[in-house]
Coordinates of C-alpha atoms and ligand atoms in Angstrom, one line a residue:
M1 CA 112.3 89.1 110.9
R2 CA 109.2 90.7 112.5
I3 CA 109.7 94.0 114.7
R4 CA 106.4 94.5 116.9
S5 CA 107.0 97.3 119.2
W6 CA 108.9 100.5 119.3
E7 CA 111.3 98.7 121.9
E8 CA 112.1 95.8 119.5
Y9 CA 112.8 98.4 116.7
L10 CA 115.5 100.1 119.0
S11 CA 116.9 96.7 120.0
A12 CA 116.6 95.6 116.1
A13 CA 118.7 98.8 115.5
D14 CA 121.0 98.3 118.0
R15 CA 122.0 94.5 117.0
A16 CA 122.2 95.2 113.3
R17 CA 124.7 98.2 114.3
R18 CA 126.9 95.8 116.4
D19 CA 126.8 92.6 114.1
P20 CA 125.3 93.2 110.9
A21 CA 126.2 89.7 109.4
D22 CA 124.4 88.3 112.2
F23 CA 121.4 90.4 111.7
W24 CA 121.3 89.8 108.0
G25 CA 122.1 86.4 108.2
E26 CA 119.6 85.2 110.4
M27 CA 116.9 87.2 108.2
A28 CA 118.0 85.3 105.1
R29 CA 118.0 81.9 106.7
G30 CA 114.1 82.3 106.9
F31 CA 114.0 81.9 103.1
Q32 CA 114.0 78.7 100.9
W33 CA 117.5 78.1 99.6
M34 CA 118.4 75.3 97.2
R35 CA 121.9 75.7 98.5
P36 CA 122.9 77.8 101.8
F37 CA 124.9 80.8 101.5
E38 CA 128.3 80.9 103.1
T39 CA 129.3 84.5 103.7
V40 CA 126.8 87.2 104.4
C41 CA 128.2 90.7 102.9
E42 CA 131.4 91.4 101.3
A43 CA 131.2 95.2 100.0
D44 CA 133.7 97.6 98.9
F45 CA 132.1 101.0 98.0
A46 CA 135.3 102.1 96.0
A47 CA 134.9 99.7 93.4
P48 CA 132.2 99.4 94.0
R49 CA 131.5 95.8 94.5
I50 CA 129.0 94.3 96.4
E51 CA 128.1 91.1 97.3
W52 CA 125.4 89.5 99.6
F53 CA 124.9 86.0 100.7
Q54 CA 127.4 84.5 98.5
G55 CA 127.7 80.7 97.7
G56 CA 123.9 80.3 98.0
V57 CA 121.6 79.1 95.1
L58 CA 117.9 79.8 95.3
N59 CA 115.2 81.0 93.1
I60 CA 113.0 83.9 94.3
T61 CA 109.8 82.5 92.6
E62 CA 110.2 79.5 95.1
N63 CA 110.1 82.0 97.8
C64 CA 107.0 83.8 96.3
L65 CA 105.0 80.9 95.2
D66 CA 106.4 77.1 96.0
R67 CA 106.9 77.9 99.7
H68 CA 103.3 79.0 100.1
L69 CA 102.1 75.8 98.4
A70 CA 104.3 73.6 100.3
A71 CA 102.8 75.2 103.9
G72 CA 99.5 74.5 102.8
D73 CA 98.5 78.1 101.7
G74 CA 97.9 77.2 98.2
D75 CA 94.3 78.5 98.3
R76 CA 95.2 81.7 99.8
C77 CA 94.4 84.8 97.7
A78 CA 97.5 85.9 96.1
L79 CA 96.4 88.7 93.8
R80 CA 93.3 90.6 93.2
W81 CA 92.9 92.9 90.1
E82 CA 90.4 95.8 89.7
P83 CA 90.1 96.6 86.2
N84 CA 89.6 99.9 84.7
A85 CA 86.0 101.1 85.6
G86 CA 83.4 99.5 83.3
E87 CA 85.7 96.8 82.0
G88 CA 84.3 93.5 83.4
P89 CA 84.4 91.9 86.5
A90 CA 87.5 91.8 89.1
R91 CA 89.8 88.9 89.1
S92 CA 91.1 87.1 92.1
W93 CA 94.1 84.3 91.8
S94 CA 95.1 82.1 94.7
Y95 CA 98.7 81.4 95.1
R96 CA 98.2 78.0 93.4
E97 CA 96.5 79.6 90.4
L98 CA 99.4 82.2 90.4
S99 CA 101.7 79.7 90.4
E100 CA 100.3 77.8 87.6
R101 CA 100.3 80.6 85.4
V102 CA 103.7 81.7 86.1
C103 CA 104.8 78.0 85.3
A104 CA 102.9 78.0 82.1
L105 CA 104.2 81.3 80.7
A106 CA 108.0 80.3 81.7
A107 CA 107.5 77.0 80.2
G108 CA 106.3 78.7 77.0
L109 CA 109.0 81.1 77.1
Q110 CA 111.4 78.6 77.3
R111 CA 110.1 76.9 74.3
L112 CA 110.6 80.0 72.2
G113 CA 114.3 80.0 73.5
V114 CA 114.3 82.5 76.5
A115 CA 117.4 81.3 78.5
K116 CA 118.9 82.4 81.9
G117 CA 120.8 85.7 81.7
D118 CA 118.8 86.9 78.6
R119 CA 117.1 90.1 79.0
V120 CA 113.2 90.5 78.4
I121 CA 111.5 93.7 77.9
L122 CA 107.9 94.0 79.7
Y123 CA 105.8 96.8 78.1
L124 CA 102.7 96.1 79.9
P125 CA 99.4 97.6 81.1
M126 CA 98.5 97.1 85.0
V127 CA 97.0 93.9 84.4
P128 CA 97.6 90.6 86.6
E129 CA 99.5 89.0 83.7
A130 CA 102.3 91.8 84.2
V131 CA 103.1 90.3 87.6
V132 CA 102.9 86.6 85.8
A133 CA 105.5 87.9 83.4
M134 CA 107.9 89.1 85.8
L135 CA 107.9 85.8 88.0
A136 CA 107.9 83.9 84.8
C137 CA 111.2 85.4 83.8
A138 CA 112.5 85.0 87.4
R139 CA 111.5 81.4 87.3
L140 CA 113.8 80.9 84.3
G141 CA 116.5 83.1 85.4
A142 CA 115.7 85.6 82.6
I143 CA 116.3 89.3 83.5
H144 CA 112.9 91.4 83.4
A145 CA 113.4 95.0 82.3
V146 CA 110.1 96.7 82.9
V147 CA 109.4 99.7 80.7
F148 CA 106.4 102.0 82.2
A149 CA 104.0 102.1 79.3
G150 CA 103.6 105.6 79.5
F151 CA 107.0 105.8 77.7
S152 CA 107.2 106.6 74.1
A153 CA 108.3 104.4 71.5
Q154 CA 111.7 106.2 71.5
A155 CA 112.0 105.7 75.2
L156 CA 111.3 102.0 74.8
A157 CA 113.9 101.7 71.9
D158 CA 116.5 103.4 73.7
R159 CA 115.8 100.8 76.6
I160 CA 115.7 97.6 74.4
Q161 CA 119.1 98.5 72.9
D162 CA 120.8 99.4 76.0
A163 CA 119.4 95.9 77.8
G164 CA 120.6 94.3 74.4
A165 CA 117.1 92.5 74.8
K166 CA 116.1 89.6 72.5
W167 CA 112.5 89.2 73.9
V168 CA 109.6 91.9 74.3
I169 CA 106.5 91.1 76.1
T170 CA 103.5 93.6 75.3
A171 CA 99.9 93.9 74.8
D172 CA 97.5 94.8 72.2
G173 CA 96.9 98.0 74.1
L174 CA 96.2 99.6 77.7
R175 CA 93.1 101.6 78.9
R176 CA 93.5 104.2 81.4
G177 CA 90.0 106.0 82.4
D178 CA 88.3 106.6 79.1
R179 CA 91.6 106.6 77.1
R180 CA 93.1 103.8 74.9
V181 CA 96.9 103.5 73.8
G182 CA 98.0 101.1 71.1
L183 CA 101.0 99.6 72.7
K184 CA 101.7 97.0 70.1
A185 CA 101.8 99.6 67.6
L186 CA 104.5 101.6 70.1
V187 CA 106.6 98.5 69.9
D188 CA 106.4 98.4 66.3
E189 CA 107.6 101.7 66.0
A190 CA 110.2 101.1 68.6
L191 CA 111.6 97.7 66.7
A192 CA 111.8 99.8 63.6
Q193 CA 114.7 101.4 65.1
V194 CA 116.7 98.9 66.8
E195 CA 117.7 95.3 66.1
G196 CA 118.2 92.2 67.9
V197 CA 114.3 91.4 69.0
E198 CA 113.6 88.0 68.1
R199 CA 110.0 87.5 69.6
V200 CA 107.5 89.6 70.7
V201 CA 104.6 88.3 72.9
V202 CA 101.5 89.9 72.7
L203 CA 98.9 89.7 75.5
E204 CA 95.3 90.5 74.2
V205 CA 93.8 93.3 76.7
L206 CA 91.7 95.5 74.4
G207 CA 90.8 92.7 72.0
E208 CA 91.6 94.9 68.9
E209 CA 93.2 93.6 65.9
V210 CA 97.0 94.5 65.7
A211 CA 99.6 94.0 62.9
M212 CA 101.5 90.6 63.6
R213 CA 104.5 90.2 61.9
A214 CA 105.2 86.3 60.8
G215 CA 108.1 84.6 62.7
R216 CA 108.5 87.3 65.1
D217 CA 105.1 88.3 66.9
V218 CA 103.2 85.4 68.8
T219 CA 100.2 86.0 70.8
W220 CA 100.4 85.3 74.7
A221 CA 97.7 82.9 74.5
S222 CA 99.4 80.6 71.9
V223 CA 102.6 80.8 74.2
V224 CA 101.0 79.3 77.2
E225 CA 98.7 76.9 75.2
G226 CA 99.3 73.3 76.6
M227 CA 102.0 74.2 78.7
P228 CA 102.4 72.4 81.8
R229 CA 101.3 74.0 85.2
F230 CA 104.5 73.2 86.7
I231 CA 108.1 73.6 85.9
P232 CA 111.1 73.4 88.4
A233 CA 113.0 76.8 89.0
A234 CA 116.3 77.6 87.5
P235 CA 118.8 77.7 90.2
M236 CA 120.3 81.1 90.6
Q237 CA 123.3 82.1 92.6
S238 CA 122.7 84.9 95.0
E239 CA 124.4 87.5 93.0
D240 CA 122.7 86.5 89.9
V241 CA 120.9 89.4 88.2
L242 CA 117.0 89.5 88.9
F243 CA 116.1 92.5 87.3
I244 CA 117.1 95.8 85.4
L245 CA 115.2 99.0 85.9
Y246 CA 115.8 102.2 84.1
T247 CA 115.8 105.4 86.0
S248 CA 116.7 108.9 85.3
G249 CA 119.9 110.5 86.3
S250 CA 121.3 114.1 86.0
T251 CA 123.2 113.5 83.0
G252 CA 122.5 111.5 79.7
K253 CA 120.0 108.7 79.2
P254 CA 118.4 106.8 81.9
K255 CA 120.5 104.1 83.0
G256 CA 119.6 100.5 83.9
V257 CA 119.5 99.9 87.8
V258 CA 120.6 96.2 88.6
H259 CA 119.3 94.1 90.9
T260 CA 120.3 90.8 92.0
T261 CA 118.4 87.9 93.3
A262 CA 119.1 87.0 97.1
G263 CA 119.8 90.6 98.4
Y264 CA 116.8 92.0 96.8
M265 CA 114.6 89.1 98.2
V266 CA 115.7 89.4 101.7
Y267 CA 115.3 93.3 101.8
T268 CA 111.9 93.5 100.2
A269 CA 110.5 91.0 102.3
Y270 CA 111.9 92.4 105.5
S271 CA 110.9 96.1 104.6
F272 CA 107.3 94.9 103.5
C273 CA 106.2 93.2 106.6
N274 CA 108.0 95.7 109.1
V275 CA 107.1 99.0 107.7
F276 CA 103.5 98.0 106.9
Q277 CA 103.0 95.4 109.5
W278 CA 101.3 93.2 107.6
E279 CA 99.4 90.5 109.1
P280 CA 97.9 87.3 107.1
G281 CA 94.7 88.1 105.8
D282 CA 95.5 91.8 105.1
V283 CA 94.8 93.0 101.6
F284 CA 97.6 95.4 100.5
W285 CA 97.3 97.8 97.6
C286 CA 100.1 99.6 96.1
T287 CA 98.7 102.1 93.5
A288 CA 102.2 102.3 91.5
D289 CA 102.4 101.1 88.3
V290 CA 104.6 97.9 87.6
G291 CA 107.0 100.0 85.5
W292 CA 108.4 101.8 88.7
V293 CA 110.6 100.1 91.4
T294 CA 107.5 100.6 93.9
G295 CA 105.5 98.3 91.9
H296 CA 108.3 95.8 91.7
S297 CA 109.0 95.9 95.4
Y298 CA 105.8 96.5 97.0
T299 CA 102.9 95.2 94.3
T300 CA 105.1 92.1 93.3
Y301 CA 107.9 90.8 95.4
G302 CA 107.3 92.2 98.9
P303 CA 104.0 91.0 99.4
L304 CA 104.2 87.7 97.3
L305 CA 107.4 86.8 99.4
M306 CA 105.2 87.1 102.6
G307 CA 102.2 85.3 101.4
A308 CA 100.2 88.5 101.3
T309 CA 97.3 89.3 98.9
T310 CA 98.1 92.3 96.7
L311 CA 95.9 94.2 94.9
L312 CA 96.6 95.5 91.3
F313 CA 94.5 98.2 89.8
E314 CA 94.2 99.0 86.2
G315 CA 92.3 102.6 86.3
I316 CA 93.0 106.0 87.5
P317 CA 91.9 107.4 90.5
T318 CA 89.5 110.1 89.1
Y319 CA 87.7 107.6 86.8
P320 CA 84.7 107.8 86.3
H321 CA 84.8 109.8 89.6
A322 CA 87.0 111.1 92.3
G323 CA 85.6 108.5 94.8
R324 CA 86.9 105.6 93.0
C325 CA 89.8 104.9 95.1
W326 CA 87.6 104.4 98.1
E327 CA 84.9 102.5 96.5
V328 CA 87.8 100.1 95.4
I329 CA 89.1 99.9 99.2
E330 CA 85.6 99.0 100.3
K331 CA 85.1 96.7 97.5
H332 CA 88.3 94.6 98.1
G333 CA 88.4 95.1 101.8
V334 CA 92.0 96.8 101.4
T335 CA 93.6 97.2 104.8
H336 CA 96.8 98.9 103.4
F337 CA 96.9 101.7 100.7
Y338 CA 100.1 103.0 99.5
T339 CA 100.2 105.9 97.2
A340 CA 102.3 109.1 96.1
P341 CA 101.5 112.7 97.4
T342 CA 100.7 113.9 93.9
A343 CA 97.7 111.5 94.1
I344 CA 96.8 112.6 97.3
R345 CA 96.8 116.3 96.3
A346 CA 94.7 115.6 92.9
L347 CA 92.1 113.9 95.4
M348 CA 92.1 116.6 97.9
A349 CA 91.4 119.2 95.2
H350 CA 87.9 117.4 94.9
G351 CA 87.0 118.4 98.3
D352 CA 85.8 115.9 101.3
E353 CA 82.5 115.0 99.4
P354 CA 84.0 112.3 97.4
V355 CA 85.4 110.5 100.3
A356 CA 82.8 111.2 103.1
P357 CA 80.3 108.3 102.2
F358 CA 83.0 105.6 102.5
E359 CA 84.0 104.5 106.0
M360 CA 86.5 102.2 104.8
P361 CA 86.5 100.1 108.0
T362 CA 89.1 97.7 106.8
L363 CA 91.7 100.3 106.3
R364 CA 94.5 100.2 108.9
V365 CA 97.8 101.7 107.3
L366 CA 98.2 104.4 104.8
G367 CA 101.4 104.8 103.0
S368 CA 103.2 107.7 100.9
V369 CA 106.1 107.4 98.5
G370 CA 107.8 109.1 95.9
E371 CA 108.1 112.7 96.7
P372 CA 108.0 114.8 99.9
I373 CA 104.4 115.0 101.2
N374 CA 103.3 118.5 102.2
E375 CA 101.5 119.2 105.5
E376 CA 98.4 119.9 104.0
A377 CA 98.1 116.8 102.2
W378 CA 99.4 114.7 105.2
H379 CA 96.7 116.1 107.4
W380 CA 94.0 115.4 104.6
Y381 CA 95.1 111.9 104.0
Y382 CA 95.4 111.1 107.8
E383 CA 92.1 112.6 108.7
R384 CA 89.7 112.3 105.6
V385 CA 91.0 109.1 104.2
G386 CA 92.3 107.5 107.4
R387 CA 89.5 109.0 109.8
G388 CA 92.3 109.4 112.1
R389 CA 92.4 106.0 113.2
C390 CA 95.1 104.7 110.5
A391 CA 98.6 104.5 110.8
L392 CA 100.5 107.0 108.3
V393 CA 104.0 106.0 106.9
D394 CA 106.1 108.4 104.7
T395 CA 108.4 105.9 103.2
W396 CA 111.8 107.3 101.4
W397 CA 113.6 105.2 99.1
Q398 CA 114.9 105.2 95.6
T399 CA 115.1 102.7 92.4
E400 CA 118.9 102.2 93.7
T401 CA 118.0 101.3 97.2
G402 CA 115.4 98.5 96.0
G403 CA 113.4 98.7 99.3
I404 CA 112.3 101.0 101.9
M405 CA 115.2 102.9 103.6
I406 CA 113.7 105.5 106.1
S407 CA 110.1 105.3 107.4
G408 CA 107.8 104.8 110.5
L409 CA 106.8 101.3 111.1
A410 CA 103.1 101.5 110.8
G411 CA 101.5 101.9 114.3
L412 CA 104.9 101.6 116.1
S413 CA 106.9 104.8 115.7
P414 CA 105.9 108.5 116.6
E415 CA 104.6 110.4 113.4
K416 CA 105.4 113.6 112.1
P417 CA 103.9 115.5 109.1
G418 CA 106.6 115.7 106.3
H419 CA 109.1 113.5 108.1
A420 CA 109.9 109.9 106.8
G421 CA 111.2 109.2 110.2
W422 CA 113.9 106.8 111.3
P423 CA 116.0 104.6 109.3
L424 CA 115.1 101.0 109.2
P425 CA 117.2 98.7 111.5
G426 CA 120.4 97.7 109.4
I427 CA 120.4 101.0 107.3
E428 CA 123.1 103.7 108.2
P429 CA 122.2 107.3 106.8
V430 CA 124.6 110.0 107.2
I431 CA 124.2 113.7 106.4
V432 CA 127.2 115.1 105.0
D433 CA 128.0 118.7 104.9
A434 CA 128.9 121.1 101.9
D435 CA 132.7 120.0 102.6
G436 CA 131.9 116.1 102.5
H437 CA 132.2 115.6 106.3
P438 CA 129.7 113.8 108.0
I439 CA 127.6 115.8 110.5
L440 CA 128.0 114.1 114.0
T441 CA 125.6 116.2 116.0
P442 CA 122.0 114.8 116.0
E443 CA 120.5 118.0 114.5
A444 CA 122.0 118.0 110.9
Q445 CA 121.2 119.1 107.2
G446 CA 123.0 118.3 104.1
H447 CA 123.6 115.4 101.5
L448 CA 122.2 112.2 102.5
C449 CA 124.3 109.3 102.2
V450 CA 124.3 105.9 103.3
A451 CA 127.5 104.6 105.1
A452 CA 127.1 100.7 105.4
P453 CA 125.9 98.3 102.6
W454 CA 122.6 96.8 102.9
P455 CA 121.3 93.5 100.8
S456 CA 118.8 95.4 98.0
M457 CA 121.3 98.2 97.2
L458 CA 122.1 98.5 93.4
R459 CA 124.9 96.2 92.0
T460 CA 125.8 98.4 89.1
T461 CA 124.4 100.2 86.2
Y462 CA 123.7 97.9 83.2
G463 CA 126.6 97.9 80.7
D464 CA 128.5 100.9 82.5
H465 CA 129.8 100.1 85.8
E466 CA 132.1 103.3 85.8
R467 CA 129.0 105.4 85.6
C468 CA 127.8 103.5 88.6
R469 CA 130.6 104.2 90.5
T470 CA 131.0 107.9 89.5
T471 CA 127.3 108.6 90.1
Y472 CA 126.9 107.0 93.6
F473 CA 130.0 106.0 94.9
A474 CA 132.9 108.8 94.0
S475 CA 131.2 111.9 95.5
H476 CA 131.5 110.9 98.9
P477 CA 134.1 108.3 99.4
G478 CA 133.1 105.2 101.2
M479 CA 129.5 105.9 101.1
Y480 CA 126.4 105.8 98.9
F481 CA 125.3 108.9 97.7
T482 CA 121.5 109.5 97.3
G483 CA 121.2 112.8 95.3
D484 CA 118.8 113.9 97.9
G485 CA 119.2 116.6 100.6
A486 CA 117.9 116.0 104.0
R487 CA 117.3 117.5 107.6
R488 CA 117.9 115.5 110.9
D489 CA 116.0 116.8 113.9
A490 CA 117.3 116.2 117.7
Q491 CA 115.2 113.1 117.9
G492 CA 117.1 111.6 115.0
M493 CA 114.1 111.7 112.6
Y494 CA 114.8 112.4 109.0
R495 CA 113.1 114.8 106.7
I496 CA 113.7 114.6 102.9
I497 CA 114.0 118.0 101.5
G498 CA 114.4 116.9 97.9
R499 CA 117.0 116.3 94.7
V500 CA 120.4 118.1 95.2
D501 CA 121.1 117.2 91.6
D502 CA 119.8 118.0 88.0
V503 CA 116.8 115.4 88.6
I504 CA 113.2 116.6 88.7
N505 CA 110.6 114.7 90.4
V506 CA 107.2 115.3 88.6
S507 CA 104.4 113.8 90.1
G508 CA 106.4 111.4 91.8
H509 CA 108.2 110.4 88.4
R510 CA 111.7 110.8 88.3
L511 CA 113.2 112.9 85.1
G512 CA 116.7 114.2 84.3
T513 CA 117.0 117.6 82.9
A514 CA 119.5 116.4 80.4
E515 CA 117.4 113.9 78.8
I516 CA 114.5 116.6 78.6
E517 CA 117.0 119.1 77.1
S518 CA 118.2 116.8 74.6
A519 CA 114.7 116.0 73.3
I520 CA 113.6 119.9 73.2
N521 CA 117.1 120.6 71.3
S522 CA 115.9 118.2 68.6
A523 CA 112.9 120.4 67.8
P524 CA 113.2 122.7 64.6
D525 CA 115.6 125.7 65.3
I526 CA 116.3 125.1 68.5
V527 CA 119.7 125.9 69.3
E528 CA 119.9 125.0 73.3
S529 CA 117.7 124.6 76.2
A530 CA 117.8 124.6 79.9
V531 CA 115.0 122.8 82.2
V532 CA 114.4 123.2 85.7
G533 CA 111.5 122.6 88.3
F534 CA 109.3 124.9 90.0
P535 CA 106.7 124.2 92.3
H536 CA 103.2 123.0 91.4
P537 CA 100.2 122.6 93.5
I538 CA 99.3 119.1 92.4
K539 CA 102.5 117.7 90.6
G540 CA 104.8 118.7 93.5
T541 CA 107.3 120.1 90.9
A542 CA 106.6 120.9 87.1
I543 CA 108.9 121.2 84.3
Y544 CA 110.0 125.0 83.2
A545 CA 111.8 125.1 80.0
F546 CA 114.0 127.9 78.7
V547 CA 114.7 127.6 75.1
V548 CA 117.0 129.4 72.7
S549 CA 115.8 129.6 69.1
A550 CA 118.1 130.2 66.1
T551 CA 115.5 132.8 64.9
A552 CA 112.8 134.4 67.2
P553 CA 109.6 131.9 66.3
E554 CA 106.8 133.8 64.4
D555 CA 104.3 131.7 65.8
E556 CA 105.0 131.0 69.6
I557 CA 102.1 128.8 70.2
R558 CA 103.1 126.4 67.2
A559 CA 106.8 126.5 68.2
R560 CA 105.7 125.5 71.8
Q561 CA 103.6 122.9 70.6
A562 CA 106.5 121.5 68.4
I563 CA 108.8 121.4 71.4
Q564 CA 106.1 119.6 73.3
D565 CA 105.7 116.9 70.6
E566 CA 109.4 116.5 70.6
V567 CA 109.4 115.7 74.2
V568 CA 106.5 113.2 74.3
A569 CA 107.8 111.5 71.3
G570 CA 111.3 111.3 72.8
I571 CA 110.3 110.4 76.5
G572 CA 106.7 110.2 76.9
A573 CA 103.7 112.8 78.2
L574 CA 104.9 112.6 81.7
A575 CA 108.0 114.9 80.7
R576 CA 105.9 117.4 78.7
P577 CA 106.8 120.7 80.0
E578 CA 104.3 122.9 81.7
K579 CA 105.9 126.3 80.8
I580 CA 108.3 127.3 77.8
Q581 CA 109.8 130.6 77.6
F582 CA 111.7 131.7 74.6
V583 CA 114.8 133.4 75.7
P584 CA 117.6 135.3 73.5
A585 CA 120.3 133.4 75.4
L586 CA 120.9 131.4 78.8
P587 CA 122.8 132.8 81.9
K588 CA 126.0 130.8 82.0
T589 CA 129.3 131.0 84.1
R590 CA 132.6 131.8 82.8
S591 CA 133.3 128.4 82.3
G592 CA 130.0 127.9 80.4
K593 CA 127.8 126.2 82.8
I594 CA 124.3 126.9 82.7
M595 CA 123.2 128.9 85.9
R596 CA 120.3 126.8 87.0
R597 CA 119.9 128.4 90.5
I598 CA 118.7 131.7 88.7
L599 CA 116.7 129.8 86.1
R600 CA 114.9 128.1 89.2
K601 CA 114.5 131.3 90.7
I602 CA 112.8 132.9 87.7
A603 CA 110.6 129.7 87.2
A604 CA 109.4 130.1 90.9
G605 CA 108.4 133.8 90.2
E606 CA 110.9 135.1 92.5
T607 CA 111.8 138.6 91.7
E608 CA 114.7 138.9 93.7
Ligands
WT7_701 C1 113.5 109.8 94.7 C2 113.6 108.4 94.1 C3 111.1 104.1 95.5 C4 110.2 105.3 95.6 C5 109.5 105.6 94.2 C6 110.3 106.7 93.6 C7 112.1 110.9 96.2 C8 111.3 109.1 97.5 C9 110.2 110.1 99.1 C10 109.7 110.6 100.4 C11 110.8 112.6 99.7 C12 110.8 111.0 98.4 C13 113.6 111.3 96.5 C14 114.4 110.1 95.8 N1 111.4 110.4 97.1 N2 110.3 108.9 98.4 N3 109.2 109.6 101.1 N4 110.0 111.8 100.6 N5 111.1 112.3 98.9 O1 111.6 106.0 93.3 O2 112.0 107.2 91.0 O3 113.8 106.3 92.3 O4 112.8 108.2 93.1 O5 112.3 110.3 95.2 O6 113.8 112.3 95.6 O7 115.6 110.2 95.5 P1 112.6 106.9 92.4

């Protein structure tokens, strides 16, 4: 599974191309199976029907936990946790301790009635119990659907409903910097709108009194009390669903991307150890919230599958000062720091002073993810944070791909600012021209597709397979369409340009124009709206809303506020438009389609 030189990269890529079944089959055999798989891959992109490692039976938590205990690594540190600044001591759990906590929660959830295949919503802060809750679900074969705790009650209700969840695991509240958010109150608000939730498990984080509804709400402490420290893992078929994660698309409401057990396991471990060139003893810090796929694959599953130490951080990079991240890196001896360009730009804006005093001698690898990294931020990250001695990997992937697809391998591959690099062995990207034809010359620019199946690709969108087909597999037959535009240079290096659909990437957070417009349109007097992205120095892209009101607003400031309130309530603060402009009408084509290209130019301040 390990690639340790550029020559090995080239030969692995070659081998994976010539005999993918042999390549992935060998990879998968390195894991613990209750019953070995019979076939490696069967895929039909037209349907789509994608199956990996069929016939196999396994549980991903045996591979994240039990396997390491059996190997005598029970005392190794699995998880470190750095709380929000000023909130008490850091925590550190060994693999044994993590395993015991996962089993106790799984046993408690089982006693409540949680069973294999049930959907469990996790709406939690960045505390170690979030990882415990994910793994406890997986232990039972229940399907976790983590909802980022920055989403509103309405957004939470939409996801509970779509998933048909009977269970919610949440906390009394969360703290970020000097802010406090009452999560349980938001859950109550959501549950006033949807039916079907039987139990809400509430973790005490803030220690604040919250309303508990008798018969429905139970504390986390009461669920785990007296529970055994070991329970056997549920046998899962390779293609049994591991989790659902909601993500935005160009149309309609967010869709539930479905990942299954074996393929996701194999690919997250493979990509984790090769991209980051992880070695035993390393401390891996991925700053992404567990509510995003990055937090699933590279805070939780990837590192734990490899027996690594993963660091979870509750705070924010600029609280109580702009040197907080560097302080945490030194405190925990972090070797790998994986974050988003928006965070780098925000820290860069504070100048070199906050980072200069921190030598960070343990740091070896820097990672970037979520949006294109501009050259200025790349150089600052490389020189000021990495002191010119760390490898820097720009990792391109998506919620749908499950794991990193195009990226350098830390320290092994040539680096070029703004370029994600080459595909991982086994990944076959294709650049397609405007007519839908693959461009075969080395240098190319167009839509980015993937021609061959890979183990951690999405299997469906929950409850709506047709939506999965039309979104990803219909526009370029025989290929998976990413929604991104990309360029390939003469050396075969990929540069991701950005979305070519109506998805906006704000601070690395993915939002659909349609969902924002639908929230805006529910504000008083609003007839219609159109939302586009425009360049922003920190966020990368910010939201610009063109709004048509039935009557010209008397007080524009108040009308703008009403729109923002509507968006914050409908989706969350992350979707709040930066600019709102009232217009008499929207530019449309003859067939009534909004001409977003023109709006994008106006929003960017182009006068042409
Ligand atoms: C979209 C996926 C899984 C990563 C977290 C975001 C953009 C992601 C890069 C990168 C340029 C990137 C793409 C992609 N993106 N990584 N290294 N360089 N763009 O996951 O929320 O599913 O968003 O993020 O546009 O399609 P996501």
